[in-house]
Coordinates of C-alpha atoms and ligand atoms in Angstrom, one line a residue:
M1214 CA 0.0 0.0 0.0
K1215 CA 1.3 3.5 -0.9
N1216 CA 2.4 5.7 2.0
D1217 CA 0.0 8.4 1.0
S1218 CA -3.0 6.1 1.2
F1219 CA -4.9 5.4 4.4
R1220 CA -7.6 2.8 3.9
I1221 CA -10.5 2.5 6.4
L1222 CA -13.2 -0.1 6.2
T1223 CA -16.4 1.2 7.8
I1224 CA -19.0 -1.3 9.0
N1225 CA -22.6 -0.6 9.9
A1226 CA -23.9 -4.0 11.2
G1227 CA -27.7 -4.0 11.7
S1228 CA -30.1 -6.8 12.5
S1229 CA -31.1 -7.4 8.9
S1230 CA -28.2 -6.0 6.8
V1231 CA -24.5 -5.2 7.0
K1232 CA -23.4 -2.1 5.1
Y1233 CA -19.7 -1.7 4.5
S1234 CA -17.5 0.8 2.7
V1235 CA -13.8 1.5 2.2
F1236 CA -12.5 5.0 2.1
D1237 CA -9.0 6.2 1.4
T1238 CA -9.1 9.1 3.9
A1239 CA -5.6 10.4 2.8
A1240 CA -6.9 10.9 -0.7
N1241 CA -10.5 11.6 0.4
R1242 CA -11.9 8.9 -1.9
Q1243 CA -14.5 6.2 -1.5
L1244 CA -13.2 2.9 -2.9
V1245 CA -16.1 0.6 -2.1
H1246 CA -19.7 0.8 -0.9
S1247 CA -21.8 -2.3 -0.6
E1248 CA -24.6 -3.8 1.5
I1249 CA -25.3 -7.4 2.3
E1250 CA -29.0 -7.6 2.8
R1251 CA -31.4 -10.0 4.6
V1252 CA -28.6 -11.7 6.5
A1253 CA -29.1 -15.0 8.3
S1254 CA -26.7 -13.7 10.9
V1255 CA -24.3 -10.8 11.2
E1256 CA -21.4 -13.2 11.8
E1257 CA -22.2 -14.9 8.5
A1258 CA -22.4 -11.7 6.6
M1259 CA -19.2 -10.3 8.1
R1260 CA -17.3 -13.4 7.2
R1261 CA -18.1 -12.8 3.5
I1262 CA -16.6 -9.3 3.5
P1263 CA -12.8 -10.2 3.2
A1264 CA -13.5 -12.2 0.0
L1265 CA -15.9 -9.5 -1.4
L1266 CA -13.3 -6.8 -0.7
K1267 CA -10.7 -8.8 -2.5
E1268 CA -13.0 -9.0 -5.6
Q1269 CA -13.3 -5.3 -5.3
G1270 CA -9.6 -4.8 -5.3
V1271 CA -9.0 -4.1 -1.6
T1272 CA -6.5 -6.4 0.1
E1273 CA -5.0 -4.2 2.8
L1274 CA -6.6 -2.0 5.4
N1275 CA -5.2 0.5 7.9
A1276 CA -8.1 0.7 10.2
I1277 CA -11.8 -0.4 10.7
G1278 CA -14.5 1.9 12.0
H1279 CA -17.7 0.4 13.4
R1280 CA -21.0 2.2 13.8
V1281 CA -22.2 1.5 17.4
A1282 CA -25.6 2.7 18.2
H1283 CA -25.4 3.1 22.0
G1284 CA -22.4 4.3 24.0
G1285 CA -24.4 5.2 27.1
A1286 CA -23.2 8.2 29.1
K1287 CA -19.6 7.1 29.0
F1288 CA -18.5 7.9 25.4
R1289 CA -18.3 11.4 24.1
E1290 CA -15.8 10.4 21.5
P1291 CA -15.1 7.5 19.2
Q1292 CA -12.9 4.9 21.0
V1293 CA -10.1 2.6 19.9
I1294 CA -11.5 -0.8 20.6
D1295 CA -10.0 -2.9 23.3
S1296 CA -11.4 -5.4 25.8
E1297 CA -12.5 -2.6 28.1
V1298 CA -14.4 -0.8 25.4
I1299 CA -16.1 -4.1 24.3
K1300 CA -17.2 -4.6 27.9
D1301 CA -18.6 -1.1 28.0
I1302 CA -20.5 -1.7 24.7
E1303 CA -21.9 -4.9 26.2
D1304 CA -23.0 -3.0 29.3
C1305 CA -25.1 -0.8 27.0
V1306 CA -27.0 -3.7 25.4
P1307 CA -30.0 -3.3 27.8
L1308 CA -30.3 0.3 26.4
A1309 CA -30.1 -0.9 22.8
P1310 CA -31.0 -4.6 22.7
L1311 CA -31.7 -4.5 18.9
H1312 CA -28.7 -2.5 17.8
N1313 CA -25.6 -3.1 20.0
P1314 CA -25.5 -6.9 19.7
P1315 CA -25.0 -6.8 15.9
A1316 CA -22.3 -4.2 16.3
L1317 CA -20.5 -6.4 18.9
A1318 CA -20.7 -9.4 16.5
G1319 CA -19.3 -7.3 13.7
I1320 CA -16.3 -6.2 16.0
K1321 CA -15.6 -9.8 17.0
V1322 CA -15.6 -11.1 13.4
A1323 CA -13.5 -8.2 12.1
S1324 CA -10.9 -8.7 14.8
D1325 CA -10.6 -12.4 13.8
A1326 CA -10.5 -11.5 10.0
W1327 CA -8.0 -8.6 10.3
P1328 CA -5.9 -9.3 13.3
G1329 CA -3.6 -6.4 14.2
V1330 CA -5.7 -3.8 12.3
K1331 CA -6.9 -1.1 14.7
Q1332 CA -10.6 -0.9 15.2
V1333 CA -12.6 2.1 16.3
A1334 CA -16.1 2.3 17.7
V1335 CA -18.0 5.4 16.5
F1336 CA -21.1 5.9 18.7
D1337 CA -24.5 7.3 17.5
T1338 CA -24.9 8.8 21.0
A1339 CA -21.6 10.5 21.3
F1340 CA -22.4 13.8 19.6
H1341 CA -25.3 14.2 22.0
Q1342 CA -23.3 14.0 25.2
T1343 CA -23.4 17.8 25.3
I1344 CA -27.2 17.8 25.8
P1345 CA -27.8 19.5 29.1
E1346 CA -29.2 17.7 32.1
R1347 CA -32.5 19.7 31.9
A1348 CA -33.0 18.2 28.4
F1349 CA -31.8 14.7 29.0
T1350 CA -33.7 14.1 32.3
Y1351 CA -37.0 12.2 32.5
A1352 CA -39.1 13.2 35.5
V1353 CA -39.3 9.7 37.0
P1354 CA -38.2 8.1 40.3
D1355 CA -34.5 8.4 41.1
A1356 CA -34.0 4.7 41.5
W1357 CA -35.0 4.3 37.8
C1358 CA -32.6 7.1 36.7
K1359 CA -29.8 5.3 38.6
T1360 CA -30.0 2.4 36.2
G1361 CA -29.0 4.7 33.3
L1362 CA -32.6 5.7 32.4
R1363 CA -32.3 9.1 30.7
R1364 CA -32.4 10.6 27.2
Y1365 CA -29.3 9.9 25.0
G1366 CA -30.2 10.9 21.5
F1367 CA -29.2 9.0 18.3
H1368 CA -28.2 9.6 14.6
G1369 CA -25.3 11.6 16.1
T1370 CA -22.9 10.8 13.3
S1371 CA -25.4 12.0 10.7
H1372 CA -26.3 15.2 12.6
K1373 CA -22.6 16.0 13.1
Y1374 CA -21.9 15.5 9.4
V1375 CA -24.9 17.8 8.5
M1376 CA -23.7 20.4 10.9
M1377 CA -20.2 20.4 9.3
R1378 CA -21.6 20.4 5.8
V1379 CA -24.0 23.3 6.5
A1380 CA -21.2 25.4 8.1
E1381 CA -18.9 24.6 5.1
E1382 CA -21.7 25.6 2.6
L1383 CA -22.5 28.8 4.4
K1384 CA -18.8 29.6 5.0
T1385 CA -19.7 30.3 8.6
P1386 CA -18.2 28.8 11.7
V1387 CA -20.5 26.3 13.5
T1388 CA -20.0 28.4 16.6
E1389 CA -22.1 31.1 14.9
L1390 CA -25.0 28.9 13.9
R1391 CA -28.1 27.5 15.4
I1392 CA -29.0 24.5 13.3
I1393 CA -32.1 22.3 13.4
S1394 CA -31.0 19.1 11.6
C1395 CA -33.8 16.9 10.4
H1396 CA -32.7 13.3 9.6
L1397 CA -35.8 11.8 7.9
G1398 CA -35.1 8.2 6.9
N1399 CA -36.6 5.0 8.0
G1400 CA -35.4 6.0 11.4
A1401 CA -35.9 9.7 11.9
S1402 CA -34.8 12.4 14.4
V1403 CA -34.5 16.1 14.8
C1404 CA -31.5 17.6 16.5
A1405 CA -31.0 21.1 17.9
I1406 CA -27.4 22.1 17.4
E1407 CA -26.4 25.4 19.1
R1408 CA -23.1 26.8 18.2
G1409 CA -21.4 23.5 17.3
V1410 CA -22.9 21.3 20.0
S1411 CA -26.0 19.1 20.2
V1412 CA -28.4 20.6 22.8
D1413 CA -31.4 18.3 22.2
N1414 CA -32.4 15.3 20.0
S1415 CA -35.9 14.0 19.5
M1416 CA -34.8 10.4 20.1
G1417 CA -34.5 9.6 23.8
M1418 CA -33.2 6.7 25.9
T1419 CA -34.0 4.5 22.9
S1420 CA -34.5 5.3 19.2
L1421 CA -38.2 5.0 19.7
E1422 CA -39.0 8.5 21.0
G1423 CA -39.7 11.5 18.9
L1424 CA -40.8 11.7 15.2
V1425 CA -43.1 9.3 13.4
M1426 CA -40.8 6.9 11.6
G1427 CA -41.1 4.1 9.0
T1428 CA -42.4 1.5 11.4
R1429 CA -41.6 3.2 14.8
S1430 CA -44.3 5.2 16.6
G1431 CA -42.2 8.1 17.9
D1432 CA -43.8 9.9 20.9
V1433 CA -46.7 8.1 22.6
D1434 CA -48.2 8.5 26.0
P1435 CA -46.5 6.0 28.4
G1436 CA -50.0 5.4 29.8
I1437 CA -50.8 3.3 26.7
F1438 CA -48.8 0.4 28.3
A1439 CA -51.3 -0.1 31.1
Y1440 CA -54.3 0.8 28.9
L1441 CA -53.4 -1.9 26.3
K1442 CA -52.8 -4.4 29.0
R1443 CA -56.2 -3.8 30.4
T1444 CA -58.1 -3.5 27.1
L1445 CA -56.3 -5.9 24.8
G1446 CA -54.4 -8.1 27.3
L1447 CA -51.1 -7.3 25.6
T1448 CA -47.8 -7.8 27.4
V1449 CA -45.1 -5.2 27.7
E1450 CA -43.0 -7.1 25.1
Q1451 CA -45.8 -7.3 22.6
I1452 CA -46.5 -3.5 22.9
E1453 CA -42.8 -2.7 22.7
D1454 CA -42.4 -4.9 19.6
A1455 CA -45.4 -3.3 17.9
L1456 CA -44.1 0.2 18.7
Y1457 CA -40.9 -0.6 16.9
K1458 CA -42.1 -2.7 14.0
E1459 CA -45.8 -2.2 13.4
S1460 CA -46.3 1.5 14.0
G1461 CA -45.2 4.7 12.3
L1462 CA -46.0 5.4 8.6
A1463 CA -46.7 1.7 8.1
A1464 CA -49.5 1.7 10.7
L1465 CA -50.9 5.1 9.7
S1466 CA -51.0 4.4 6.0
G1467 CA -51.7 0.7 6.0
L1468 CA -49.5 0.7 2.9
G1469 CA -46.1 -0.1 4.4
N1470 CA -43.3 2.2 5.4
D1471 CA -42.1 3.5 2.0
M1472 CA -42.9 7.2 1.7
R1473 CA -42.8 7.0 -2.1
D1474 CA -45.8 4.6 -2.1
I1475 CA -47.6 6.6 0.5
E1476 CA -47.2 9.9 -1.4
K1477 CA -48.4 8.2 -4.6
Q1478 CA -51.5 6.8 -3.0
A1479 CA -52.2 10.1 -1.2
A1480 CA -52.1 11.9 -4.6
E1481 CA -54.7 9.4 -5.9
G1482 CA -57.0 10.2 -3.0
N1483 CA -56.2 7.5 -0.4
K1484 CA -57.4 9.1 2.9
K1485 CA -55.2 7.0 5.2
A1486 CA -52.1 7.9 3.1
Q1487 CA -53.1 11.6 3.3
S1488 CA -53.5 11.3 7.0
A1489 CA -50.1 9.6 7.4
I1490 CA -48.4 12.4 5.6
Q1491 CA -50.2 15.0 7.7
V1492 CA -49.3 13.3 11.0
Y1493 CA -45.7 12.9 9.9
A1494 CA -45.3 16.5 8.9
Y1495 CA -47.1 17.9 11.9
R1496 CA -44.8 16.0 14.4
A1497 CA -41.7 17.2 12.6
R1498 CA -42.9 20.8 12.5
K1499 CA -43.7 20.6 16.2
Y1500 CA -40.2 19.5 17.0
I1501 CA -38.7 22.3 14.9
G1502 CA -40.8 24.9 16.7
A1503 CA -39.8 23.5 20.0
Y1504 CA -36.1 23.5 19.2
A1505 CA -36.2 27.0 17.9
A1506 CA -37.6 27.9 21.3
V1507 CA -34.9 25.9 23.0
M1508 CA -32.1 27.8 21.1
G1509 CA -33.8 31.2 21.2
G1510 CA -34.1 31.1 17.4
V1511 CA -32.8 29.2 14.5
D1512 CA -30.5 30.1 11.6
V1513 CA -30.6 27.0 9.5
I1514 CA -33.1 24.1 9.1
A1515 CA -31.4 21.2 7.3
F1516 CA -33.0 18.2 5.7
T1517 CA -31.3 14.8 5.2
G1518 CA -32.2 11.1 5.0
G1519 CA -34.2 9.4 2.3
I1520 CA -37.4 11.5 2.9
G1521 CA -35.6 14.7 3.8
E1522 CA -33.4 14.5 0.7
N1523 CA -36.0 13.4 -1.8
S1524 CA -39.5 14.5 -0.8
A1525 CA -40.0 18.1 -1.8
S1526 CA -43.7 18.0 -0.8
M1527 CA -42.7 16.7 2.7
R1528 CA -40.1 19.5 3.1
K1529 CA -42.7 22.0 2.1
R1530 CA -45.4 20.7 4.5
I1531 CA -42.9 20.7 7.4
C1532 CA -41.7 24.2 6.7
E1533 CA -45.2 25.7 6.4
R1534 CA -46.1 28.6 8.7
F1535 CA -42.5 29.2 9.8
D1536 CA -42.8 32.9 8.7
Y1537 CA -42.9 33.8 12.4
L1538 CA -39.4 32.4 12.7
G1539 CA -38.2 34.5 9.7
L1540 CA -38.4 31.7 7.1
D1541 CA -39.5 32.6 3.6
F1542 CA -39.6 29.3 1.8
D1543 CA -38.9 29.2 -2.0
E1544 CA -41.2 26.6 -3.6
D1545 CA -39.4 26.7 -6.9
K1546 CA -36.0 26.1 -5.4
N1547 CA -37.5 23.3 -3.3
V1548 CA -39.0 21.3 -6.2
N1549 CA -35.8 21.7 -8.2
V1550 CA -33.5 20.0 -5.6
K1551 CA -31.8 17.0 -7.2
L1552 CA -28.9 15.7 -5.1
T1553 CA -26.4 13.5 -6.9
D1554 CA -23.4 13.9 -4.6
S1555 CA -22.6 16.1 -1.6
E1556 CA -24.4 19.3 -2.8
A1557 CA -26.1 21.3 -0.2
P1558 CA -28.6 23.6 -2.0
Q1559 CA -30.6 26.3 -0.2
I1560 CA -34.3 26.4 -0.7
Q1561 CA -35.3 29.7 0.9
R1562 CA -35.8 33.1 -0.7
D1563 CA -32.9 35.5 -0.7
N1564 CA -34.5 37.7 2.0
S1565 CA -35.2 34.8 4.3
R1566 CA -33.6 35.1 7.7
V1567 CA -33.7 31.4 8.2
R1568 CA -31.8 29.3 5.7
V1569 CA -33.1 25.8 4.6
I1570 CA -30.6 23.4 3.3
V1571 CA -31.0 19.9 1.8
T1572 CA -28.0 17.5 1.7
Q1573 CA -27.3 13.8 1.6
T1574 CA -26.1 12.4 4.9
R1575 CA -22.8 10.5 4.7
E1576 CA -22.6 8.5 7.8
Q1577 CA -20.1 5.9 6.5
W1578 CA -17.8 8.7 5.3
M1579 CA -18.1 10.4 8.7
I1580 CA -17.3 7.1 10.5
A1581 CA -14.1 6.9 8.4
Q1582 CA -13.3 10.5 9.2
E1583 CA -13.9 10.0 12.9
T1584 CA -11.8 6.8 12.8
A1585 CA -8.9 8.5 11.1
R1586 CA -9.2 11.5 13.5
I1587 CA -9.0 9.3 16.6
L1588 CA -6.1 7.3 15.4
S1589 CA -4.1 10.3 14.4
L1590 CA -4.3 12.1 17.7
K1591 CA -1.0 13.0 19.2
Q1592 CA -0.2 10.6 22.0
A1593 CA 0.1 12.4 25.4
P1594 CA 2.3 15.3 24.4
A1595 CA 1.7 16.8 27.8
E1596 CA 4.1 14.4 29.4
T1597 CA 7.0 16.2 27.8
L1598 CA 5.6 19.7 28.1
P1599 CA 5.3 21.8 31.2
P1600 CA 1.9 21.8 32.9
I1601 CA -0.5 24.8 32.5
P1602 CA -1.1 27.1 35.4
V1603 CA -4.8 27.3 36.5
A1604 CA -6.5 30.4 37.7
V1605 CA -10.0 30.6 39.3
S1606 CA -12.3 33.4 38.5
A1607 CA -15.3 34.6 40.4
H1608 CA -18.2 36.7 38.9
H1609 CA -17.3 39.9 37.2
V1610 CA -18.6 42.3 34.6
H1611 CA -17.2 44.1 31.5
L1612 CA -18.8 47.4 30.6
T1613 CA -19.1 49.7 27.7
E1614 CA -18.1 53.3 28.2
T1615 CA -21.8 54.3 28.0
A1616 CA -22.7 51.9 30.7
V1617 CA -19.9 53.2 32.9
E1618 CA -21.4 56.7 32.7
Q1619 CA -24.9 55.4 33.3
L1620 CA -23.9 53.5 36.3
F1621 CA -21.3 55.8 37.9
G1622 CA -22.1 59.2 36.6
K1623 CA -21.5 61.4 33.5
G1624 CA -17.9 61.6 32.6
H1625 CA -16.9 58.9 35.0
V1626 CA -13.8 56.9 34.1
L1627 CA -13.0 53.5 35.8
H1628 CA -10.2 53.6 38.4
I1629 CA -7.5 50.9 38.1
R1630 CA -7.3 48.8 41.3
N1631 CA -4.8 46.2 40.2
Q1632 CA -3.3 44.7 37.0
L1633 CA -4.3 41.2 35.9
S1634 CA -2.0 38.5 34.6
Q1635 CA -3.0 38.9 30.9
P1636 CA -1.2 42.0 29.7
G1637 CA -3.4 45.1 29.4
F1638 CA -6.2 43.9 31.7
W1639 CA -7.1 45.2 35.1
A1640 CA -9.6 45.0 37.9
A1641 CA -11.3 48.3 38.6
E1642 CA -12.2 49.9 42.0
E1643 CA -15.8 50.0 40.9
T1644 CA -18.4 47.2 41.6
V1645 CA -22.0 46.8 40.6
D1646 CA -24.9 44.8 41.8
V1647 CA -26.4 42.3 39.4
I1648 CA -30.2 41.9 39.8
G1649 CA -32.4 39.1 38.3
P1650 CA -36.1 38.3 38.7
R1651 CA -35.4 36.2 41.8
G1652 CA -32.4 37.7 43.6
E1653 CA -29.3 39.7 43.3
I1654 CA -25.5 39.4 43.6
K1655 CA -23.9 42.3 45.3
N1656 CA -20.5 44.0 44.7
V1657 CA -19.5 42.3 41.4
R1658 CA -16.1 43.6 40.3
V1659 CA -15.9 45.6 37.1
L1660 CA -12.9 44.7 34.9
G1661 CA -11.2 47.0 32.4
P1662 CA -10.6 48.3 29.8
C1663 CA -14.1 49.0 28.5
R1664 CA -15.6 46.8 25.8
P1665 CA -17.9 47.3 22.8
A1666 CA -20.7 45.2 24.7
N1667 CA -21.6 44.6 28.3
Q1668 CA -20.8 41.1 29.6
I1669 CA -21.7 39.7 33.0
E1670 CA -20.0 36.5 33.9
I1671 CA -21.3 34.4 36.7
A1672 CA -21.2 30.7 37.8
E1673 CA -24.1 28.4 37.1
T1674 CA -25.1 28.2 40.7
E1675 CA -25.4 32.0 40.8
A1676 CA -27.8 31.9 37.8
F1677 CA -30.2 30.0 40.1
K1678 CA -29.9 32.8 42.7
L1679 CA -30.7 35.4 40.0
G1680 CA -33.5 33.2 38.7
V1681 CA -32.2 33.3 35.1
D1682 CA -30.9 30.5 32.8
A1683 CA -27.5 31.8 31.8
P1684 CA -26.1 30.1 28.6
V1685 CA -22.5 28.8 28.5
R1686 CA -20.7 31.0 26.0
L1687 CA -17.2 32.1 25.1
S1688 CA -16.3 35.6 26.1
G1689 CA -17.5 38.2 23.5
D1690 CA -20.4 36.0 22.3
T1691 CA -23.3 37.7 24.1
K1692 CA -25.9 38.0 21.3
G1693 CA -29.3 36.9 22.5
T1694 CA -28.2 36.3 26.1
P1695 CA -30.6 37.1 29.0
V1696 CA -31.2 40.6 30.2
V1697 CA -30.4 41.6 33.8
T1698 CA -30.3 44.8 35.8
L1699 CA -27.0 46.4 36.8
R1700 CA -27.0 48.8 39.7
G1701 CA -24.1 51.2 40.2
S1702 CA -23.4 54.1 42.6
A1703 CA -25.2 56.6 40.3
G1704 CA -27.8 54.6 38.4
S1705 CA -29.2 51.4 37.0
I1706 CA -29.3 49.9 33.5
Q1707 CA -30.9 46.8 32.0
T1708 CA -28.6 45.0 29.6
E1709 CA -28.2 41.6 27.9
G1710 CA -24.8 39.9 28.3
L1711 CA -25.3 37.4 31.1
I1712 CA -23.2 34.3 30.5
V1713 CA -21.5 31.4 32.2
A1714 CA -18.0 31.4 30.7
K1715 CA -17.1 28.4 28.6
R1716 CA -13.9 27.0 30.2
H1717 CA -10.9 27.9 28.2
I1718 CA -7.1 28.2 28.1
H1719 CA -5.4 31.4 27.1
M1720 CA -2.4 30.2 25.2
N1721 CA 0.6 32.0 23.9
T1722 CA 1.3 31.3 20.2
K1723 CA 4.6 29.5 21.0
D1724 CA 3.0 27.2 23.6
A1725 CA 0.2 26.4 21.2
E1726 CA 2.7 25.5 18.4
A1727 CA 4.6 23.3 20.8
R1728 CA 1.4 21.4 21.6
G1729 CA 0.2 21.2 18.0
L1730 CA -2.9 23.2 19.0
H1731 CA -4.8 25.9 17.1
H1732 CA -7.1 28.7 18.0
G1733 CA -10.6 27.2 18.6
D1734 CA -9.4 23.6 19.3
Q1735 CA -11.2 21.9 22.1
V1736 CA -9.2 19.7 24.4
E1737 CA -9.6 17.5 27.4
V1738 CA -7.7 18.6 30.5
A1739 CA -6.6 16.7 33.6
M1740 CA -6.3 18.8 36.7
H1741 CA -3.6 17.9 39.2
G1742 CA -3.2 19.2 42.7
G1743 CA -6.8 19.6 44.0
D1744 CA -8.1 17.3 46.7
R1745 CA -10.4 15.7 44.2
E1746 CA -8.5 15.5 40.9
L1747 CA -10.7 15.5 37.8
S1748 CA -10.8 16.1 34.1
F1749 CA -12.5 18.8 32.1
R1750 CA -13.8 18.2 28.6
N1751 CA -14.6 20.7 25.9
V1752 CA -11.9 23.2 27.0
V1753 CA -11.5 25.8 24.3
I1754 CA -8.0 26.9 23.3
R1755 CA -7.6 30.7 22.6
V1756 CA -4.4 31.6 21.0
D1757 CA -2.8 35.0 20.8
P1758 CA 0.9 36.0 20.8
R1759 CA 0.2 38.4 23.7
F1760 CA -1.4 35.9 26.0
V1761 CA 0.3 34.4 29.1
T1762 CA -0.6 30.7 29.0
E1763 CA -3.1 30.0 31.7
M1764 CA -6.3 28.0 32.1
H1765 CA -9.4 29.8 33.5
I1766 CA -12.1 28.0 35.4
D1767 CA -15.0 29.4 37.4
T1768 CA -15.8 28.9 41.0
D1769 CA -18.3 26.1 40.4
E1770 CA -15.6 24.2 38.5
A1771 CA -13.0 24.9 41.2
N1772 CA -15.4 23.7 43.9
A1773 CA -16.0 20.5 42.0
G1774 CA -12.3 19.7 42.1
H1775 CA -11.7 21.1 45.7
I1776 CA -9.3 23.6 44.0
E1777 CA -8.4 26.4 46.3
H1778 CA -9.3 29.9 45.2
S1779 CA -9.0 32.1 48.2
G1780 CA -7.9 35.7 47.8
A1781 CA -9.6 38.8 46.7
G1782 CA -9.6 41.4 44.1
E1783 CA -8.6 39.6 41.0
L1784 CA -8.3 36.4 39.1
T1785 CA -6.7 34.1 41.7
P1786 CA -4.0 31.6 40.8
A1787 CA -5.0 28.2 42.2
P1788 CA -2.0 27.3 44.4
G1789 CA -0.6 23.9 43.7
C1790 CA -3.1 23.2 40.9
T1791 CA -1.9 22.6 37.3
A1792 CA -3.5 21.3 34.2
H1793 CA -2.3 18.8 31.6
I1794 CA -3.9 18.5 28.2
T1795 CA -4.6 14.9 27.8
H1796 CA -6.8 14.6 24.7
C1797 CA -7.5 16.7 21.7
H1798 CA -10.9 16.5 20.2
T1799 CA -11.3 19.3 17.7
P1800 CA -14.4 18.9 15.6
A1801 CA -13.5 20.1 12.1
G1802 CA -15.2 23.4 11.5
V1803 CA -15.4 24.4 15.1
A1804 CA -12.0 25.8 15.1
E1805 CA -13.1 29.3 14.0
Q1806 CA -13.8 31.4 17.0
S1807 CA -13.5 35.1 17.0
C1808 CA -10.5 36.1 19.1
C1809 CA -8.7 39.2 19.9
L1810 CA -7.2 40.4 23.1
N1811 CA -10.1 42.8 23.6
D1812 CA -12.4 39.8 23.7
T1813 CA -10.4 38.2 26.4
K1814 CA -11.7 38.2 29.9
K1815 CA -9.8 38.6 33.0
K1816 CA -11.7 37.7 36.0
E1817 CA -11.5 38.3 39.7
A1818 CA -12.5 36.7 42.9
A1819 CA -14.7 39.2 44.7
Ligands
ADP3269 P1 -32.5 4.4 6.4 O1 -32.9 5.1 7.7 O2 -32.9 3.0 6.4 O3 -31.1 4.7 6.0 P2 -33.3 6.1 4.2 O4 -32.5 7.3 4.6 O5 -32.8 5.4 2.9 O6 -33.5 5.0 5.3 O7 -34.8 6.6 3.9 C1 -35.8 5.7 3.5 C2 -37.1 6.5 3.3 O8 -36.8 7.4 2.3 C3 -38.2 5.6 2.9 O9 -39.4 5.9 3.5 C4 -38.3 6.0 1.4 O10 -39.6 5.8 1.0 C5 -37.9 7.4 1.5 N1 -37.6 7.9 0.1 C6 -36.6 7.6 -0.7 N2 -36.7 8.2 -1.9 C7 -37.8 9.0 -1.8 C8 -38.5 9.9 -2.7 N3 -38.0 10.1 -4.0 N4 -39.6 10.5 -2.3 C9 -40.1 10.2 -1.1 N5 -39.6 9.4 -0.2 C10 -38.4 8.8 -0.6

């Protein structure tokens, strides 16, 4: 095999078929794409693949990527498969009894067929591990939750691909987009993606919740279990089986699960087919509306999957009456969509605030990309590099010059109290009170110099005190954030700008180069020195030649690790606590965040 080629076999082992592809990720080419349908067993189908690949001219592989439906709460990232990972996937079988066993069988046969070739598990659930607790929690008894009962979300590989493709098409960083991704295939789900991370997905603990699907019901009242037992004498297993296999479009239409047949019959006047289409579209529209509410708006609605890619009439029905969101749908563009490759046409009018994009999903390609990414990660460079100092910041505010005058009097200029460790930044003598609908935080330090927009940074626990839901954002990204009242010595103002700061590392350009990191990369960081050592994920790297390299965490994060942060008046170095970057997980396309020293916060412990 040539050095400039990196061949990855991707395997999607389902209960009735095994799809496999080979990609050369170095040359970004697909070499093979095949499916073995109606298999007697996954093992049997898998054992046929080496000979089939030989016929297709593929004799050597560099790696194998497996689609694994359920990774539980443990996996946020693809994993190189070893005995421990296999055990973890086995542990998730009760959560995905139909899907994880075929994947495990595929892994087992692949390791026998290609001994020594690295295998990677790419989880459907991983992309959704950023869903906040308020969205993944079912309101059920605690003992149930302790068994792992919560919402996980699925189709993560597809939704992540769509996110990246949309950002690429719009030439806009994902961190500036609120995307609602609609994967409408036989299985179907809607995903709310806020600034590069999944914040909700219509599938839940299993792939049964949410949209109407080919043969799956999507949302039903859990009360139907007792009702059907009483009225029809059905068992739990019978009901569950019917919800997976005899419901959805097939049940509604009475014509099977193929949308093409249903649309044809509907056009010929079949009432059940018409009703099936209406129920399907209504449910999807309902989720899109809900997710626009969740994200405080939407910039892009994306359609993918067999129905999303091909059914212009379904896209139109779903997008009806979204003018209140700022969507002006273009019917001509919609009916003219013909996807042949990875095009991503837009089907809104030019003046529409919300964009609507149609694109093919490429889950197999994405699995190959994820496999290559995980295998190419640098191995523990931190061991040879000095640790990163950690500083703890308490609540603080940044103000505009206008706000300073409104709060402290006309012509007022902030007084420097002390310099902060990042050059050019200081804590002021002045403080303000931050007031929310439920409570207030007194004497919050103002930091200088003044900025183009007000920004109030608090810890999550303080948001409860104020009675406001503060979003986790990077400094400078305050658009659409909650409004609070600031009270100074001479007056009060109401302003948006309330955030919980996304944890980040200020990194000098030289230090970033030494670690192979770029501005906007996200890394995992192990903290050493606190009483309860811990790791932080999704730590954003901010690079500038003027920065002093330092990791900033807030008081909640410091408390979680028993990291000391005594001291007053400024950002407090955490004595004895240092950080090591242990893992780099930069989603392609996320690496574009606005950064200038003016954006950079320095914080203080009040
Ligand atoms: P899977 O989830 O199994 O990968 P697909 O993404 O291939 O499924 O989607 C299958 C669905 O797409 C089926 O309901 C099929 O009828 C529908 N579909 C495919 N082509 C069209 C089309 N031209 N018009 C309407 N629906 C279509």
